[in-house]
């Protein structure tokens, strides 16, 4: 089963940061979860923690996808 997991950190209009987690089967809509943080450092901490967990489960990082100038996005698929 081909699946994906994507993480994205983006700023809000109020100076906060949110981490968007997206996952599901490739070719399907999948699911999303948003975490809101007071500052970007907290979002980056969770981003790195989740990325490490996914790597341990066999996911590998792919080239960034949909990256804009104000966000960080990494897509991953299982090996």
Short mmCIF file of C-alpha atoms in Angstrom, two decimals:
data_model
loop_
_atom_site.label_atom_id
_atom_site.label_comp_id
_atom_site.label_asym_id
_atom_site.label_seq_id
_atom_site.Cartn_x
_atom_site.Cartn_y
_atom_site.Cartn_z
CA UNK A 1 0.00 0.00 0.00
CA UNK A 2 1.53 3.30 -1.11
CA UNK A 3 1.10 5.98 1.55
CA UNK A 4 2.46 9.38 2.46
CA UNK A 5 3.06 11.59 5.49
CA UNK A 6 3.68 15.34 5.19
CA UNK A 7 4.67 17.95 7.78
CA UNK A 8 4.39 21.69 7.24
CA UNK A 9 5.15 24.66 9.53
CA UNK A 10 3.49 27.94 8.59
CA UNK A 11 3.09 31.31 10.33
CA UNK A 12 -0.33 32.67 11.33
CA UNK A 13 -1.49 36.26 10.95
CA UNK A 14 -1.06 36.76 14.71
CA UNK A 15 2.63 35.83 15.00
CA UNK A 16 2.02 32.24 16.03
CA UNK A 17 3.03 29.15 14.11
CA UNK A 18 1.08 26.06 13.20
CA UNK A 19 2.22 22.60 12.26
CA UNK A 20 0.08 20.79 9.70
CA UNK A 21 0.30 16.99 9.59
CA UNK A 22 -1.16 15.25 6.52
CA UNK A 23 -1.20 11.52 5.90
CA UNK A 24 -2.97 8.83 3.92
CA UNK A 25 -2.78 6.65 0.84
CA UNK A 26 -1.22 8.13 -2.26
CA UNK A 27 -3.98 9.12 -4.65
CA UNK A 28 -6.54 9.64 -1.86
CA UNK A 29 -7.47 12.73 0.12
CA UNK A 30 -6.13 11.44 3.45
CA UNK A 31 -6.40 13.15 6.81
CA UNK A 32 -4.99 16.28 8.43
CA UNK A 33 -4.28 17.53 11.94
CA UNK A 34 -3.24 21.07 12.92
CA UNK A 35 -1.19 21.98 16.01
CA UNK A 36 -1.08 25.66 17.02
CA UNK A 37 1.98 27.04 18.88
CA UNK A 38 2.87 30.38 20.45
CA UNK A 39 6.23 30.46 18.64
CA UNK A 40 7.99 28.69 15.81
CA UNK A 41 10.53 26.97 18.09
CA UNK A 42 7.81 24.82 19.65
CA UNK A 43 6.49 23.88 16.21
CA UNK A 44 9.98 22.96 15.00
CA UNK A 45 10.50 20.78 18.08
CA UNK A 46 7.36 18.73 17.35
CA UNK A 47 8.21 18.70 13.62
CA UNK A 48 11.60 17.10 14.33
CA UNK A 49 10.13 14.65 16.86
CA UNK A 50 7.47 13.47 14.40
CA UNK A 51 9.97 13.24 11.53
CA UNK A 52 12.22 11.03 13.68
CA UNK A 53 9.29 8.77 14.64
CA UNK A 54 8.31 8.34 11.00
CA UNK A 55 11.90 7.55 9.94
CA UNK A 56 12.01 4.82 12.60
CA UNK A 57 8.84 3.34 11.07
CA UNK A 58 10.42 3.12 7.62
CA UNK A 59 9.43 6.45 6.07
CA UNK A 60 12.10 8.29 4.14
CA UNK A 61 12.25 11.99 3.39
CA UNK A 62 11.58 13.14 -0.14
CA UNK A 63 12.32 16.48 -1.73
CA UNK A 64 10.32 19.28 -0.22
CA UNK A 65 6.90 19.63 -1.77
CA UNK A 66 4.78 22.73 -2.00
CA UNK A 67 7.32 24.83 -0.14
CA UNK A 68 6.56 28.53 -0.06
CA UNK A 69 8.82 31.30 1.16
CA UNK A 70 7.13 31.37 4.61
CA UNK A 71 6.69 27.66 5.27
CA UNK A 72 8.64 24.47 5.72
CA UNK A 73 7.16 21.31 4.21
CA UNK A 74 8.63 17.82 4.01
CA UNK A 75 6.90 14.84 2.43
CA UNK A 76 7.80 11.26 3.29
CA UNK A 77 6.88 7.83 1.97
CA UNK A 78 7.67 4.38 3.41
CA UNK A 79 10.66 2.56 1.95
#
